[in-house]
JSON list of C-alpha atoms in Angstrom, two decimals:
[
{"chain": "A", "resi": 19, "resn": "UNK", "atom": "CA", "xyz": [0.00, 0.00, 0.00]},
{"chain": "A", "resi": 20, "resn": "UNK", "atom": "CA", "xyz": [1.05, 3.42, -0.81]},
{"chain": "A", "resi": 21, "resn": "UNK", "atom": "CA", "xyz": [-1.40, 5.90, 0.86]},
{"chain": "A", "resi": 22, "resn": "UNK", "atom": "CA", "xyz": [0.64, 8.12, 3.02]},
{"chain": "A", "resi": 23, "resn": "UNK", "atom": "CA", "xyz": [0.88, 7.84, 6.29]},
{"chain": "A", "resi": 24, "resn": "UNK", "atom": "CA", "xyz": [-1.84, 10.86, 7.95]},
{"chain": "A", "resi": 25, "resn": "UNK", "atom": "CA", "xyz": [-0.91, 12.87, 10.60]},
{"chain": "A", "resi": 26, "resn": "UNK", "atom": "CA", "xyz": [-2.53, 15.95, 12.06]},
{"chain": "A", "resi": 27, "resn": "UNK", "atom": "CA", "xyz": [-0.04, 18.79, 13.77]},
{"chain": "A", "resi": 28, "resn": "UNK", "atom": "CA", "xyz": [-0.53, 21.76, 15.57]},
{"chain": "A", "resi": 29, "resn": "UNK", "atom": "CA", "xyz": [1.38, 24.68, 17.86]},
{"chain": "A", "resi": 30, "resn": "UNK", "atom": "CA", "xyz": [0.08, 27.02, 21.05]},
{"chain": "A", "resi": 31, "resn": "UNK", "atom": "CA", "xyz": [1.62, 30.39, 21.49]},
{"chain": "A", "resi": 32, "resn": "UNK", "atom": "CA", "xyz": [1.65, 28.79, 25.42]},
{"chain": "A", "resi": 33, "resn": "UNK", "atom": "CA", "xyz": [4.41, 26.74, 24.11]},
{"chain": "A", "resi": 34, "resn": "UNK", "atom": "CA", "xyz": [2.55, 23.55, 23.73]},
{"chain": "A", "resi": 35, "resn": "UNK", "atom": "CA", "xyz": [1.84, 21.39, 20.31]},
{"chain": "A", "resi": 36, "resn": "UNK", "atom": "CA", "xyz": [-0.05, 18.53, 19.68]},
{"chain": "A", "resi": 37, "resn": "UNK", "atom": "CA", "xyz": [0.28, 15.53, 17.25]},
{"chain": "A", "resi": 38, "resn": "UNK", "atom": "CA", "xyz": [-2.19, 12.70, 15.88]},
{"chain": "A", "resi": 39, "resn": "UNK", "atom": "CA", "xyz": [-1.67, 9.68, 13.56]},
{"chain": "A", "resi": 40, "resn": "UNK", "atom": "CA", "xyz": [-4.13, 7.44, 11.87]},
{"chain": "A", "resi": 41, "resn": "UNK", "atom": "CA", "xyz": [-2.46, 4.73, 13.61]},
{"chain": "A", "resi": 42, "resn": "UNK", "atom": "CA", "xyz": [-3.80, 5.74, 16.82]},
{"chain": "A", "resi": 43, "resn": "UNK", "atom": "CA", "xyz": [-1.01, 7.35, 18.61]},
{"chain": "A", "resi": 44, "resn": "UNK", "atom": "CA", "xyz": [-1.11, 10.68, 19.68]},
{"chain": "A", "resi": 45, "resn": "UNK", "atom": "CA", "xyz": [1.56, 13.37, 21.31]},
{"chain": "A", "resi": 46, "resn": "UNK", "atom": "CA", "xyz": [-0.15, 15.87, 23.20]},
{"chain": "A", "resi": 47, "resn": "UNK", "atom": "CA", "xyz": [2.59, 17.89, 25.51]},
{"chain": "A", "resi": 48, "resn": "UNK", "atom": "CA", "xyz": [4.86, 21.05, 25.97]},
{"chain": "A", "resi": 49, "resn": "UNK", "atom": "CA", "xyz": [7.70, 22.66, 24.40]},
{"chain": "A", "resi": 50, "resn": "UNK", "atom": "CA", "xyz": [11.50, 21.77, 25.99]},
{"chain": "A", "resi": 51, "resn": "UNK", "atom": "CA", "xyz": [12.25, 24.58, 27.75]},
{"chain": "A", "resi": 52, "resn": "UNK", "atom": "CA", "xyz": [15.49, 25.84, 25.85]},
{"chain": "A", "resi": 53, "resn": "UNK", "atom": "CA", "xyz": [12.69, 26.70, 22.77]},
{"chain": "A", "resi": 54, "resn": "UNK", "atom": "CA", "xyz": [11.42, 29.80, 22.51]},
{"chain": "A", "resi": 55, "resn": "UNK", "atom": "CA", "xyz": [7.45, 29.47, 22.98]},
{"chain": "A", "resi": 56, "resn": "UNK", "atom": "CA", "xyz": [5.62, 30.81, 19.75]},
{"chain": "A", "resi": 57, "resn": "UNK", "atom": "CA", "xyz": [3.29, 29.37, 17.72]},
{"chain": "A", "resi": 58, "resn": "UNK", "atom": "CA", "xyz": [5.32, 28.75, 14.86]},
{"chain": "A", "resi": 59, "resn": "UNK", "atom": "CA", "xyz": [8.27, 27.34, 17.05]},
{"chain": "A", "resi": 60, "resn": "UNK", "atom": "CA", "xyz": [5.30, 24.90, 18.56]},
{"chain": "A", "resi": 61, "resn": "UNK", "atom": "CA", "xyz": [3.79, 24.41, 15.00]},
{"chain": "A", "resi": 62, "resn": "UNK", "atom": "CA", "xyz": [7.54, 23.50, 13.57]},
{"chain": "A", "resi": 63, "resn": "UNK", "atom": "CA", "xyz": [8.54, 20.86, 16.66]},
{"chain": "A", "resi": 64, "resn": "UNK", "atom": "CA", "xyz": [5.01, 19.00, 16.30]},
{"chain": "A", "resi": 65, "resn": "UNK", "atom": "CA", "xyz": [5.94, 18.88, 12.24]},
{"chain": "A", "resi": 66, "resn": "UNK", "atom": "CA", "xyz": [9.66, 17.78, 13.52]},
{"chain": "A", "resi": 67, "resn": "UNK", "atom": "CA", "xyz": [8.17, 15.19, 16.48]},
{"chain": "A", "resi": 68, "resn": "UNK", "atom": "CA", "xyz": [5.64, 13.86, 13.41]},
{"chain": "A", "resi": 69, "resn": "UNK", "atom": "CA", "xyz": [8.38, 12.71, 11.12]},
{"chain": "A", "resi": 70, "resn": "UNK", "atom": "CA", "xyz": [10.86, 11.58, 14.22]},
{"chain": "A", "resi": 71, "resn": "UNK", "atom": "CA", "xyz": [8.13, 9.22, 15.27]},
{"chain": "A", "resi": 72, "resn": "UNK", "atom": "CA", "xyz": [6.80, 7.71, 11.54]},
{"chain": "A", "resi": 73, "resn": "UNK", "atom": "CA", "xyz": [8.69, 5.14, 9.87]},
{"chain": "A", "resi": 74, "resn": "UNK", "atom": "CA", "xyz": [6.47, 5.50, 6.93]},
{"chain": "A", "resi": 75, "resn": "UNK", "atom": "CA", "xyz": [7.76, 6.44, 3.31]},
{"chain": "A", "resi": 76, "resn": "UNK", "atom": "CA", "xyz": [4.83, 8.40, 2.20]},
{"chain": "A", "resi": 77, "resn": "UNK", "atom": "CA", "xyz": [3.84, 11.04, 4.93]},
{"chain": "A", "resi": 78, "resn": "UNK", "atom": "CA", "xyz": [1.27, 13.43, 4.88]},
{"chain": "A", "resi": 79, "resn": "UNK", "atom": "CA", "xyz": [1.54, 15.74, 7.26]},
{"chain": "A", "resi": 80, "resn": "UNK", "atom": "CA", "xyz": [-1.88, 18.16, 7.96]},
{"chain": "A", "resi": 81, "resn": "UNK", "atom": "CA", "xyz": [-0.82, 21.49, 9.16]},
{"chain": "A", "resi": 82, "resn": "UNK", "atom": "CA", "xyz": [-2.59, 25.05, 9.20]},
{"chain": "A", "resi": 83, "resn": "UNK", "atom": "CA", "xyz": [0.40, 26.91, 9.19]},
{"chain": "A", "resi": 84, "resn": "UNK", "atom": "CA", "xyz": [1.77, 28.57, 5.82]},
{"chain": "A", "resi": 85, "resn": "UNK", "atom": "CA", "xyz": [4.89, 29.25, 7.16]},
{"chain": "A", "resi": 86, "resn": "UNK", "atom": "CA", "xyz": [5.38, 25.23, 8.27]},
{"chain": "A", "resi": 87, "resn": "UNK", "atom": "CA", "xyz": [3.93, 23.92, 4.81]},
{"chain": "A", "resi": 88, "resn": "UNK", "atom": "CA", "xyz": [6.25, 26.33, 2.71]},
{"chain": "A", "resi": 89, "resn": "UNK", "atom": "CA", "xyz": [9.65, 25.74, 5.38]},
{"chain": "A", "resi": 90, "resn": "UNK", "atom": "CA", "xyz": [8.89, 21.95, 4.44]},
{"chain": "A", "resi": 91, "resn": "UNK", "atom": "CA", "xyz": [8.28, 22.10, 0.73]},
{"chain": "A", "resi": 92, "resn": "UNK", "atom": "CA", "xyz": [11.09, 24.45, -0.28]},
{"chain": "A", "resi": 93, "resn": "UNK", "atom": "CA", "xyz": [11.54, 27.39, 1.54]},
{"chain": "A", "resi": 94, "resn": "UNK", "atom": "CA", "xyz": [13.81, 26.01, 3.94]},
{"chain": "A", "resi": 95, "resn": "UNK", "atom": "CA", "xyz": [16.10, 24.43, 1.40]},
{"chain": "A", "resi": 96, "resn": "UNK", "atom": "CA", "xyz": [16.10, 28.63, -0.45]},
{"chain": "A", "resi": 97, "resn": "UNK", "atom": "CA", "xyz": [17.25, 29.61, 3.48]},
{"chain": "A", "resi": 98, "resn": "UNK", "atom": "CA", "xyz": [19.85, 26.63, 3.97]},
{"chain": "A", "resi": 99, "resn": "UNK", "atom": "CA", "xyz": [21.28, 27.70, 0.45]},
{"chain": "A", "resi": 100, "resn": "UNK", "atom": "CA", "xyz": [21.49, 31.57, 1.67]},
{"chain": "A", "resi": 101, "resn": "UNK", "atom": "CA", "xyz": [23.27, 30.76, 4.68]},
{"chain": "A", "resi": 102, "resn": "UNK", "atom": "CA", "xyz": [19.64, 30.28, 6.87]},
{"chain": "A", "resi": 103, "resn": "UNK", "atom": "CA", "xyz": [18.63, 33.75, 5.87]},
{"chain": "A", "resi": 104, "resn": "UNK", "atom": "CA", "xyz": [15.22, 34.93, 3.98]},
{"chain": "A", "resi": 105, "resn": "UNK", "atom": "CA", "xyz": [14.94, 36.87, 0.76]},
{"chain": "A", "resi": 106, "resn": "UNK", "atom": "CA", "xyz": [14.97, 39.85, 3.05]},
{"chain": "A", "resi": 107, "resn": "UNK", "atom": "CA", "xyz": [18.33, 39.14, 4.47]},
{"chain": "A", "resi": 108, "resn": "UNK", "atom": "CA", "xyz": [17.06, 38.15, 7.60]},
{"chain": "A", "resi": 109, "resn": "UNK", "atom": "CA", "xyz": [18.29, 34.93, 9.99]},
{"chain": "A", "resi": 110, "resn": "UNK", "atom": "CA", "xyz": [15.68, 32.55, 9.96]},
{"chain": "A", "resi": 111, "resn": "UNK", "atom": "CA", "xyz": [15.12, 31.63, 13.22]},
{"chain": "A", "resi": 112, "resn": "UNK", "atom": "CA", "xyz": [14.68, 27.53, 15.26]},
{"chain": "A", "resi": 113, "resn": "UNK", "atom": "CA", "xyz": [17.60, 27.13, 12.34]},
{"chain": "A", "resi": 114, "resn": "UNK", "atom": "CA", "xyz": [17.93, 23.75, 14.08]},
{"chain": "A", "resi": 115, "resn": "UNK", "atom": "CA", "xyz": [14.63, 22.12, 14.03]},
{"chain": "A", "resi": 116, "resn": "UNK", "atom": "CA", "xyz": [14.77, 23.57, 10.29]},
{"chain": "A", "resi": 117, "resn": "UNK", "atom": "CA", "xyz": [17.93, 21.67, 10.03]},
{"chain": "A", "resi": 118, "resn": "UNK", "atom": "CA", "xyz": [16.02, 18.31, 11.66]},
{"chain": "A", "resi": 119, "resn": "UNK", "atom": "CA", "xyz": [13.13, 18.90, 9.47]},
{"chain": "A", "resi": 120, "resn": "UNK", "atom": "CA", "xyz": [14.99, 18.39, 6.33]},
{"chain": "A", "resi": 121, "resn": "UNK", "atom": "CA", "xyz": [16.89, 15.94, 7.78]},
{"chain": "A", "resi": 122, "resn": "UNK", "atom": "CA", "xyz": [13.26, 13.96, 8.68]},
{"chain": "A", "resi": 123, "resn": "UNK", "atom": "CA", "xyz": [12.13, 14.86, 4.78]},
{"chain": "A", "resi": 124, "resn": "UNK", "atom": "CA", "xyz": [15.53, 13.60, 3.24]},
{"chain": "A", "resi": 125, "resn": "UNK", "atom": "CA", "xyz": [15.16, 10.10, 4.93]},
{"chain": "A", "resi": 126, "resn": "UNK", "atom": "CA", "xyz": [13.87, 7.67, 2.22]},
{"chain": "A", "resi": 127, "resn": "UNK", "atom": "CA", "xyz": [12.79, 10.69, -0.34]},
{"chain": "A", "resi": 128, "resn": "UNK", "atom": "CA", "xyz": [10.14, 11.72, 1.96]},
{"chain": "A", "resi": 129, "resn": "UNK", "atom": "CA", "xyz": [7.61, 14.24, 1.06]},
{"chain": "A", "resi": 130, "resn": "UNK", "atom": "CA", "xyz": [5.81, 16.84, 2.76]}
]
């Protein structure tokens, strides 16, 4: 079978994020305490925690969050390639869990 694995992510700007697979597992729980609580920070570890706990191939990962869903399908690879900075010349920040979340995508030709 080749139907991607679903999972459903989401962040708190009170540093908590939330994760939920088809296959009946769930992570519900807070931020570690050296990350910065925002929403996108919370938004990009439950993305991050998603692929770190599938073994799947074929992933689809259900997010609300622009900024995670364009990070993850090419935006971060553009900021990697400009030394982690945006078109505007600006650091990206959580350059680490951008770092894992390629990482996670790279494994096996994953998709996002």
């Amino acid at each position: 079978d080749h139907s991607p694995a679903v999972t459903l992510t989401s962040g708190s700007g009170i540093a908590g994020y939330g994760v939920y697979s088809e296959f009946g597992w769930f992570i519900s729980a807070s931020l570690p305490l050296d990350l910065r609580p925002t929403i996108n920070t919370a938004e990009l570890f439950a993305a991050l925690q998603a692929l770190s706990a599938i073994t799947a191939t074929t992933v689809a990962i259900c997010t609300d969050s622009s900024y995670i869903s364009g990070g993850a399908t090419g935006l971060a690879r553009r900021w990697k390639a400009r030394g982690w900075r945006n078109s505007a010349g600006t650091v990206v920040p959580k350059i680490t869990l951008w770092e894992g979340l390629i990482l996670e995508l790279d494994k096996q030709g994953r998709v996002f």
